[in-house]
Coordinates of C-alpha atoms and ligand atoms in Angstrom, one line a residue:
X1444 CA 3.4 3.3 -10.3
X1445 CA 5.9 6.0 -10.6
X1446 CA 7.6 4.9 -13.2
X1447 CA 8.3 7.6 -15.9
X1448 CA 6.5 10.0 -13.5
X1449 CA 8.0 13.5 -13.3
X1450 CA 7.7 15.2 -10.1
X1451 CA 8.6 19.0 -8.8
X1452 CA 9.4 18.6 -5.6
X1453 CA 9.5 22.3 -3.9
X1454 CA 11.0 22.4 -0.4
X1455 CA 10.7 25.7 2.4
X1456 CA 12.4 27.0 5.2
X1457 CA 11.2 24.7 8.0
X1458 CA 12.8 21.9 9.8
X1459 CA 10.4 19.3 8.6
X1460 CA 12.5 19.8 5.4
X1461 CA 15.2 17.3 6.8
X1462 CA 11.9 14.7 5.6
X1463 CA 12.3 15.7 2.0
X1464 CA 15.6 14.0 1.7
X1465 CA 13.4 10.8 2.5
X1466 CA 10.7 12.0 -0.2
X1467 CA 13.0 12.9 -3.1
X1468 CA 14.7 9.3 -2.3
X1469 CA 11.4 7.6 -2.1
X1470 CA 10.6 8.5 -4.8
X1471 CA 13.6 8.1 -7.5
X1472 CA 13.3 4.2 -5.7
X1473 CA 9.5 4.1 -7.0
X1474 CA 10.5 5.0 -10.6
X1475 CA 9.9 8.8 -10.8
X1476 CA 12.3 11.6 -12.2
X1477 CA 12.7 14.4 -9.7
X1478 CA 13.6 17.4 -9.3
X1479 CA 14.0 19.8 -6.5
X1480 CA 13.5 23.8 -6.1
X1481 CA 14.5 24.9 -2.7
X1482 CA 13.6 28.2 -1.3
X1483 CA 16.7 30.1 -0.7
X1484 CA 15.8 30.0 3.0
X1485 CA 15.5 26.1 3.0
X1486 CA 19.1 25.8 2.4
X1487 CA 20.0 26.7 5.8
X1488 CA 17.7 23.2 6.3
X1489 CA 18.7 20.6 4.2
X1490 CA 22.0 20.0 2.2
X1491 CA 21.4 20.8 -1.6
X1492 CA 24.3 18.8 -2.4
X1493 CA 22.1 15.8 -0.9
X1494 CA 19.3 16.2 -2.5
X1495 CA 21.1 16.8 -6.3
X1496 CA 23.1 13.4 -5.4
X1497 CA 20.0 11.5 -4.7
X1498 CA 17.6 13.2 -7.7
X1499 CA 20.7 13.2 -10.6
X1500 CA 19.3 16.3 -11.0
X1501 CA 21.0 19.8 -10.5
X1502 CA 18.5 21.4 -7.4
X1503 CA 17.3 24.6 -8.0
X1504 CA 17.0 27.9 -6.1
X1505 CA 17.9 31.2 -7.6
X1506 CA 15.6 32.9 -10.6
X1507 CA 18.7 33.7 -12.5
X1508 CA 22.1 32.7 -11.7
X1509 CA 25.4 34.2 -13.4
X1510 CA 23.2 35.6 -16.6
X1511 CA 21.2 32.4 -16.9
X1512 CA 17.2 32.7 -16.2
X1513 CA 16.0 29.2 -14.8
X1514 CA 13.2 29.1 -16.9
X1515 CA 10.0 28.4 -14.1
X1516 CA 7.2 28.4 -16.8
X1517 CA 8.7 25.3 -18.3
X1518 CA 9.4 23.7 -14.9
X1519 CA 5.4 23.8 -14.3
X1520 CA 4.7 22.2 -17.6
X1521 CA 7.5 19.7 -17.4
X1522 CA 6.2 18.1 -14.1
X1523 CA 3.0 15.6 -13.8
X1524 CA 3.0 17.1 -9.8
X1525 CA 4.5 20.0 -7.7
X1526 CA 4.8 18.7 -4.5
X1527 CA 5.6 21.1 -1.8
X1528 CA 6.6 19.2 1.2
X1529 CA 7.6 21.0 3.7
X1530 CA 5.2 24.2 3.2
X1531 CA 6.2 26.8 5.6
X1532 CA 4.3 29.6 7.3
X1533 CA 5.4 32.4 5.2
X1534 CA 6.0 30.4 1.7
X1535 CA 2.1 29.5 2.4
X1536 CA 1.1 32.9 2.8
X1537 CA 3.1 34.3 0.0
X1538 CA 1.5 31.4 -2.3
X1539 CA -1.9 33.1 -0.8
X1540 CA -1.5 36.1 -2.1
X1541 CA 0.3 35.6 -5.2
X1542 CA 3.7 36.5 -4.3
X1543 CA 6.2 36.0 -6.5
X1544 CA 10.1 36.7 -5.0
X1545 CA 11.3 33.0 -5.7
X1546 CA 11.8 30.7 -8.0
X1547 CA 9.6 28.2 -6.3
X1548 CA 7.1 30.7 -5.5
X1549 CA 7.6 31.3 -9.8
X1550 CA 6.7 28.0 -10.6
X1551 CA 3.9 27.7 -8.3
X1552 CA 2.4 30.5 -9.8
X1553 CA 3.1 29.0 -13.5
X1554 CA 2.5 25.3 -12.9
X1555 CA -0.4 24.1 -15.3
X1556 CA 0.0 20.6 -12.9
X1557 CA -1.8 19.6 -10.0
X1558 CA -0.2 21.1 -6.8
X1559 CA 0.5 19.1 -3.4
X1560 CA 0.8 21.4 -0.6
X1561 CA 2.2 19.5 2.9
X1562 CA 2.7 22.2 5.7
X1563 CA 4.6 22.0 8.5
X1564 CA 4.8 24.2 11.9
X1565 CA 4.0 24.5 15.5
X1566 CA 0.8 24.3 16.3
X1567 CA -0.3 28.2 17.6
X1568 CA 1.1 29.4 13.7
X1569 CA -0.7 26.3 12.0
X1570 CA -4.2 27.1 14.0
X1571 CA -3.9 31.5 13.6
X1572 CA -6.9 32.2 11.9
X1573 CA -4.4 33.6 9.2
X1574 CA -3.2 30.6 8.4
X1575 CA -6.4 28.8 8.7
X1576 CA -7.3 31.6 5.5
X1577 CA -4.4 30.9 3.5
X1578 CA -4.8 27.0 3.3
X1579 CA -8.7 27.6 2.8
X1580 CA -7.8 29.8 -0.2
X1581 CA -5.1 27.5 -1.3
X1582 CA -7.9 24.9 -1.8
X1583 CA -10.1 26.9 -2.9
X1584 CA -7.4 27.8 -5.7
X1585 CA -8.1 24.0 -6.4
X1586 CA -4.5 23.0 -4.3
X1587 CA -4.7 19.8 -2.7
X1588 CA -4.1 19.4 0.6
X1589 CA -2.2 16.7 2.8
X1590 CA -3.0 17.8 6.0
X1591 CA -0.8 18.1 9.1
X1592 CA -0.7 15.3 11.8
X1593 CA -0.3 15.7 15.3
X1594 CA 2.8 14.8 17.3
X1595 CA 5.8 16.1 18.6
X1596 CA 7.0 19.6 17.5
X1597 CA 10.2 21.4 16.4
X1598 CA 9.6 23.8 19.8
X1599 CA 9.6 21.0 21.8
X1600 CA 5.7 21.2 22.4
X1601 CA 3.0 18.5 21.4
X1602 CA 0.2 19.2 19.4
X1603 CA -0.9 19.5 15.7
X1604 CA 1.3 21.2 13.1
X1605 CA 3.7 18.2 12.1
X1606 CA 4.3 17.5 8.3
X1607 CA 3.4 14.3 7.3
X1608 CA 5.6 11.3 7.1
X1609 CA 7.3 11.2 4.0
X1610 CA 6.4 7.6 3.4
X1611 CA 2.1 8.8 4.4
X1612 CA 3.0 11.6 1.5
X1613 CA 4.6 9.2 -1.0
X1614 CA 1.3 7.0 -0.8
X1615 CA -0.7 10.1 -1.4
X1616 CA 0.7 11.2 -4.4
X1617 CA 0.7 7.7 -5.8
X1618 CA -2.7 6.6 -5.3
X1619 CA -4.4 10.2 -5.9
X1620 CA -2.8 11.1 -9.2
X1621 CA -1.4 7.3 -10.6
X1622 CA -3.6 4.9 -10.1
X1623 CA -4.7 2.9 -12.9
X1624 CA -8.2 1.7 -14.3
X1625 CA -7.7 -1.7 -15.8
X1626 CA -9.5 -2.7 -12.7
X1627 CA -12.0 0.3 -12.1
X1628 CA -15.3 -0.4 -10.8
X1629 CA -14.3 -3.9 -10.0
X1630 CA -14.3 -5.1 -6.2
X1631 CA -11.9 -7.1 -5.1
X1632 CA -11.3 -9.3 -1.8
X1633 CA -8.5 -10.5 -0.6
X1634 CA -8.1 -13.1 2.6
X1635 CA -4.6 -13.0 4.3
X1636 CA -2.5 -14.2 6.9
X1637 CA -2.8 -16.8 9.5
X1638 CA -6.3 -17.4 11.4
X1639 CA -5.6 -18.9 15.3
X1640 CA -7.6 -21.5 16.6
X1641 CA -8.0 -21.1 20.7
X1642 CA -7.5 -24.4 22.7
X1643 CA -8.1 -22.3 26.0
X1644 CA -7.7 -18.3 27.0
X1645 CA -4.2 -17.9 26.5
X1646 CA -3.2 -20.7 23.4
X1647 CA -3.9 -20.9 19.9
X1648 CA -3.4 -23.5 17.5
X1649 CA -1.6 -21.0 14.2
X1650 CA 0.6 -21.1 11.2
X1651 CA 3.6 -18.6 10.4
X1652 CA 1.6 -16.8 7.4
X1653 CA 3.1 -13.3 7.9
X1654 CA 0.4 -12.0 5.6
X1655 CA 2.9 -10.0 3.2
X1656 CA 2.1 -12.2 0.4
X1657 CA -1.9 -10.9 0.5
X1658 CA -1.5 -7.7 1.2
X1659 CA 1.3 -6.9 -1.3
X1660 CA -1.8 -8.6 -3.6
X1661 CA -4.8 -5.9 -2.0
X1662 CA -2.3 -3.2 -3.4
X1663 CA -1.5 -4.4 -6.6
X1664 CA -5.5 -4.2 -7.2
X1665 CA -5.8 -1.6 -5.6
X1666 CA -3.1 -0.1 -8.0
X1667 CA -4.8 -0.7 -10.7
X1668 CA -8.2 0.9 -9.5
X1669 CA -9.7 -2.0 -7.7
X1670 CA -12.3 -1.8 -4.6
X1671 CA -10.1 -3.4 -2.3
X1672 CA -11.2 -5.4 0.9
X1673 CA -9.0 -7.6 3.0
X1674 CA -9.8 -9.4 5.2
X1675 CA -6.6 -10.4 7.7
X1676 CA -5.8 -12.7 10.5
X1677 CA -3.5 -11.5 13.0
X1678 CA -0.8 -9.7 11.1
X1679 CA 1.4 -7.3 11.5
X1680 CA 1.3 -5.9 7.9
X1681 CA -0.1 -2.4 7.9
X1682 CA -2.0 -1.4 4.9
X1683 CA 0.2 1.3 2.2
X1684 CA -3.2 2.9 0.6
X1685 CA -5.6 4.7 2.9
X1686 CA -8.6 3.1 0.3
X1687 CA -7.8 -0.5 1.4
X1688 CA -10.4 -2.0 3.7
X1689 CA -9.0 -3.8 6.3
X1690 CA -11.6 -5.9 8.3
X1691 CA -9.1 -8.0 11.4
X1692 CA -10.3 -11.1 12.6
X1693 CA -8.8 -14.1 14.3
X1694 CA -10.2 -17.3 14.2
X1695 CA -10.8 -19.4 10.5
X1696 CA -14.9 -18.9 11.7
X1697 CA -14.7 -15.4 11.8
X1698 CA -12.7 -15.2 8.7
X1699 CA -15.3 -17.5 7.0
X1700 CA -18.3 -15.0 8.1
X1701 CA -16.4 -11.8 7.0
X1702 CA -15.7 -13.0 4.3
X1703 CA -19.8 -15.1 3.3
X1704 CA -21.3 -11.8 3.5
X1705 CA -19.2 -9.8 1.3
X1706 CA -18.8 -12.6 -1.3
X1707 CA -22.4 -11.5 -3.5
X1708 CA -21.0 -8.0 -4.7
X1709 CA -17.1 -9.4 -5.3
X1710 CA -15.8 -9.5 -9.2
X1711 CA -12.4 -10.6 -7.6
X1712 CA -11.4 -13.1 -5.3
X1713 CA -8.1 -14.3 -3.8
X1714 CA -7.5 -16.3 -0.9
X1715 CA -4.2 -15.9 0.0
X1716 CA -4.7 -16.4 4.2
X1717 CA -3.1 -19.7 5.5
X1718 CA -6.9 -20.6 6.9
X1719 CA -6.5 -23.5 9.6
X1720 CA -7.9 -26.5 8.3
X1721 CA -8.8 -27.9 11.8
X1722 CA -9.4 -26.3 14.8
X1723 CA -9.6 -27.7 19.1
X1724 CA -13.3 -29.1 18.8
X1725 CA -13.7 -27.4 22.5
X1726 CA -12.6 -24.2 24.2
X1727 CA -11.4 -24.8 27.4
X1728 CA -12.8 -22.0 29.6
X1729 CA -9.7 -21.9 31.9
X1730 CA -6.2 -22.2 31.3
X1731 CA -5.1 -26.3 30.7
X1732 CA -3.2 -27.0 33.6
X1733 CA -0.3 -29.4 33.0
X1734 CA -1.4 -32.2 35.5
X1735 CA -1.4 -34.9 32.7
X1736 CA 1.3 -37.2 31.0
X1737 CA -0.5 -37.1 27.9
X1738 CA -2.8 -35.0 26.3
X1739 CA -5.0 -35.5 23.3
X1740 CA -6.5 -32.7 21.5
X1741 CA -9.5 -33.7 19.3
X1742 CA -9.6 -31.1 16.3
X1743 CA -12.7 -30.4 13.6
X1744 CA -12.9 -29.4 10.3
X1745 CA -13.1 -25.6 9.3
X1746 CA -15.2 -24.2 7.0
X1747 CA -13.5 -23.9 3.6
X1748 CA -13.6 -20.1 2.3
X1749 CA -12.6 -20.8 -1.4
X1750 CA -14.7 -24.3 -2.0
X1751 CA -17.6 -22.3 -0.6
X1752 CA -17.3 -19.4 -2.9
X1753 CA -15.9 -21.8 -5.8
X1754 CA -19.5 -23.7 -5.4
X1755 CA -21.5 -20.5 -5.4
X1756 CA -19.7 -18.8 -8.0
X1757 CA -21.7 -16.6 -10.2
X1758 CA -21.4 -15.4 -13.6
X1759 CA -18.2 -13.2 -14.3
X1760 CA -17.0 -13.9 -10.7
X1761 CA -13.2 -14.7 -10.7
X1762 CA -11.6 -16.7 -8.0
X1763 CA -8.1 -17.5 -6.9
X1764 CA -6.8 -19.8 -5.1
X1765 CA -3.5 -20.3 -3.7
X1766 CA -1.5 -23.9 -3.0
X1767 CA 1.1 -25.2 -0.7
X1768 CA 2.0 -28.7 -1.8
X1769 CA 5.1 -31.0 -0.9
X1770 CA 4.3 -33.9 -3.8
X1771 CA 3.2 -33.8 -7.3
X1772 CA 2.9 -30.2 -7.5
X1773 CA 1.2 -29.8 -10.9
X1774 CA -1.2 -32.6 -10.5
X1775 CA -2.4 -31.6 -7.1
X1776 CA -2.7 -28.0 -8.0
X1777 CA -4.7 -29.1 -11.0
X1778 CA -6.6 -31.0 -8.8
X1779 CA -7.0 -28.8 -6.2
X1780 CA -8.3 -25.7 -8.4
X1781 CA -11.3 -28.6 -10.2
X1782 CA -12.4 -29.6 -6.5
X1783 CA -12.6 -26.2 -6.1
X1784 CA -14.2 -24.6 -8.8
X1785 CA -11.4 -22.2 -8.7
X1786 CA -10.0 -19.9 -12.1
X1787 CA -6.4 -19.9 -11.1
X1788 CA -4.4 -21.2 -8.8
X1789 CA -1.7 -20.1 -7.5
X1790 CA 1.2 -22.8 -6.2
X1791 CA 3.9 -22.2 -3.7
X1792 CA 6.2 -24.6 -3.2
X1793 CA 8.5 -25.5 -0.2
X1794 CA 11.3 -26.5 -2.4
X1795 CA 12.3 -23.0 -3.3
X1796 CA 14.7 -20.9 -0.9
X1797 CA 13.7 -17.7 0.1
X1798 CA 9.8 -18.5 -1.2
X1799 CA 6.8 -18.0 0.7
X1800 CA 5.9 -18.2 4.8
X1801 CA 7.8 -15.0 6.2
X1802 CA 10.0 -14.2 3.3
X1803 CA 9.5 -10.8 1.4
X1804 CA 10.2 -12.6 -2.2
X1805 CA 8.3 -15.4 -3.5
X1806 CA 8.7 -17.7 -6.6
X1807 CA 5.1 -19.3 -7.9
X1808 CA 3.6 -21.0 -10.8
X1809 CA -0.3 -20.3 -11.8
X1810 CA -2.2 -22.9 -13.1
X1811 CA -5.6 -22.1 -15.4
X1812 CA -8.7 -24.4 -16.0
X1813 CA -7.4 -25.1 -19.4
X1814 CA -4.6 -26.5 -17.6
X1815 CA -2.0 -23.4 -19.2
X1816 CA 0.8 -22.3 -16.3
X1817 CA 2.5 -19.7 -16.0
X1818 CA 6.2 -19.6 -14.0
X1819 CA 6.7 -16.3 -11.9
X1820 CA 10.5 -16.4 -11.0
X1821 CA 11.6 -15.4 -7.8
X1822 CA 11.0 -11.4 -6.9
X1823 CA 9.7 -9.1 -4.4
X1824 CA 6.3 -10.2 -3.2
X1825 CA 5.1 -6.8 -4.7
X1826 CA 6.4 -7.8 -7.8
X1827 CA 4.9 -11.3 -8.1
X1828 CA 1.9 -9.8 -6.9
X1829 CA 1.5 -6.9 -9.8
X1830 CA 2.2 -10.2 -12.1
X1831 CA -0.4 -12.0 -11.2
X1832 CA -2.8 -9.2 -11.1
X1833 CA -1.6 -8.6 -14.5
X1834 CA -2.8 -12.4 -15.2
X1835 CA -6.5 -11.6 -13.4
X1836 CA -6.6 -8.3 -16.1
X1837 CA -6.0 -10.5 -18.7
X1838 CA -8.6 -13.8 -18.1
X1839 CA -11.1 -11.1 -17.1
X1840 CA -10.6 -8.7 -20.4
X1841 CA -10.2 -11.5 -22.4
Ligands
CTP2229 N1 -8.7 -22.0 2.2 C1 -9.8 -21.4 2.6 N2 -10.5 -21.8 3.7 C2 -10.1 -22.8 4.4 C3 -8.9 -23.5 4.0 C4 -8.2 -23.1 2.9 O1 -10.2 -20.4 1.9 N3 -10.7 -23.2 5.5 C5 -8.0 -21.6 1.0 C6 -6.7 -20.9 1.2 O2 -6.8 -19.6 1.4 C7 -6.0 -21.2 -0.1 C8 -6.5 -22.6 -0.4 O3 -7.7 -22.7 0.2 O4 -6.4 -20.4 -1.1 C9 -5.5 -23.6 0.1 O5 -6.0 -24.8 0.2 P1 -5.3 -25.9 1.2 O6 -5.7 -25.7 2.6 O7 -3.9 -26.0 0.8 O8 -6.0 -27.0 0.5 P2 -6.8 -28.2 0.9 O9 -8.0 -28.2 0.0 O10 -7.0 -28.1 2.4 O11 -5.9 -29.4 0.4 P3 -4.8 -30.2 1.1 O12 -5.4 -30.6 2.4 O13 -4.6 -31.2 0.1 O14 -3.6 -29.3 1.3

């Protein structure tokens, strides 16, 4: 979502700014064009030779150097963003009262873009009542705010004060100023990952669904100004965009449930969890002892999340399914998305290296109702997942 996205980065004397080097490079890695003005304080912080290197971009600090004027009016209209991550004590204060003795201070006070402020400092100088004052009048001044998190501290001491993480501050930026509206007031749910089946208190019957391939599909639509609900077996996958919904659950019953009760207001729908098809027909109360040569494990049907929603599919509902076949890929994924009542299915298949269970790429093909596919060639799962987003913008625009 960065891409083509021009962002002042603005960096102060404090030693969160050893983070900005992470910011500026996650940034230029998401598309964006940076560049940096340091305080001249900050450079007893962080190497501008660093952050020039990683921005292609010469870093500024001085108003004039050796009769040239940086020109700081221009710098405020050139960026989409001033970011100022870390915002120290003072450069906060100045800001508050419309000081002007820097360059970055300059360009603050010149921007005509939004402004991100993200202090950083120990706790007793973060809650003076000073301080308190300034950031309330920076808001008020219609600055937005990332607000500090609570952790360890430069002194040494724990408490709140810390900037946030770079990676928490990337996300920010992204989904409060770039997100896009193909998708805006749609709602979207997403199922993901494995669901486990318990055979007694400490087994499960599973699946190795990571659930990267799902959630890199929430943010895609989320991206593109979807509602975004998903709803995730056990995973480890942590959600990038505060605005996801994330509702956890364990077993393929629980999944089913979540998901029944949200399926009436949905405009989107893709199943992307590995649901068990069967699960233990009893739950032992106490742990299966191992006294037995044999044992047999009688299993029942789950309930079927997409066939259910695929038979009680309303009007300008769109549902997708996904498919994991080993034989006659294109007929059973045909087949498959008619017993369904699906719009699009998505097949993985097991013949591909580095696609699908685990893996951070995948390689897919989407089948329609009007039988039309589409190949996705191998790529990062975020990548095949803004592509077949892209697919869902165009059947549902069309
Ligand atoms: N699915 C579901 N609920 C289930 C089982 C599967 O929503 N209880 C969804 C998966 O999320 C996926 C698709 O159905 O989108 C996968 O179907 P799959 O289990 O492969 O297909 P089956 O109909 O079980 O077909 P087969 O047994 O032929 O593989």
């Amino acid at each position: 979502m960065f891409t083509g996205k021009k962002i002042l980065l603005g960096i102060t004397a404090s030693i969160a700014a050893y983070k900005s080097i992470l910011i500026a490079r996650l940034l230029v890695k998401a598309g964006a064009e940076v560049k940096v003005i340091m305080t001249p304080a900050a450079r007893d912080f962080v190497s501008p030779l660093v952050l020039s290197t990683l921005t292609n971009n010469k870093v500024l600090i001085e108003l004039s150097e050796q009769e040239s004027w940086s020109n700081h009016v221009m710098l405020g209209r050139w960026a989409d963003v001033l970011l100022i991550a870390p915002l120290s004590c003072n450069t906060l204060a100045k800001m508050a009262h419309g000081q002007c003795d820097n360059l970055l201070l300059a360009a603050y006070l010149s921007a005509t873009c939004p402004v991100v402020i993200a202090p950083a400092m120990d706790e007793d100088m973060w809650k003076h009542p000073s301080t308190q004052k300034n950031i309330s009048t920076l808001k008020d001044y219609g600055n937005t705010l990332i607000d500090v998190e609570t952790g360890e501290l430069a002194s040494g001491l724990h408490g709140e004060g810390r900037m946030a993480e770079p990676e928490t501050i990337v996300a920010f930026i992204e989904e409060f100023f770039f997100r896009q509206t193909a998708l805006k007031n749609k709602k979207a749910l997403v199922t993901a990952g494995p669901t486990y089946e318990p055979l007694d208190p400490v087994r499960f019957v599973g699946n190795h669904s990571s659930g990267k391939m799902g959630f890199a599909l929430a943010e895609a639509l989320y991206e593109q100004g979807a509602d975004v609900t998903v709803v995730a077996g056990p995973v480890q996958q942590t959600k990038k965009y505060k605005g996801i919904r994330i509702i956890k659950v364990n077993t393929a019953e629980e999944m089913y449930n979540a998901c029944i009760n949200l399926h009436p207001s949905m405009d989107i729908e893709i199943m992307a969890a590995a649901v068990a098809d069967y699960k233990p027909a009893e739950i032992a109360s106490e742990k299966i002892k191992k006294n037995k040569a044999e044992f047999q494990l009688n299993l029942t049907k789950t309930k079927d999340i997409l066939a259910t929603f695929g038979s009680e599919k309303t009007n300008g509902q769109f549902l997708v399914g996904f498919a994991l076949e080993t034989e006659n890929e294109r007929a059973n994924a045909l087949e498959k998305l008619k017993r369904k009542n699906a719009d699009m299915i998505i097949l993985n298949s097991l013949k591909d290296t580095n696609a699908g269970f685990g893996y951070d790429t995948n390689k897919v093909s989407v089948f329609f109702t009007d039988e039309s596919a589409v190949e996705i060639q191998l790529a990062s799962k975020k990548e095949v997942a803004n592509k077949i987003v892209e697919l869902i913008i165009q059947r549902t625009h069309a």
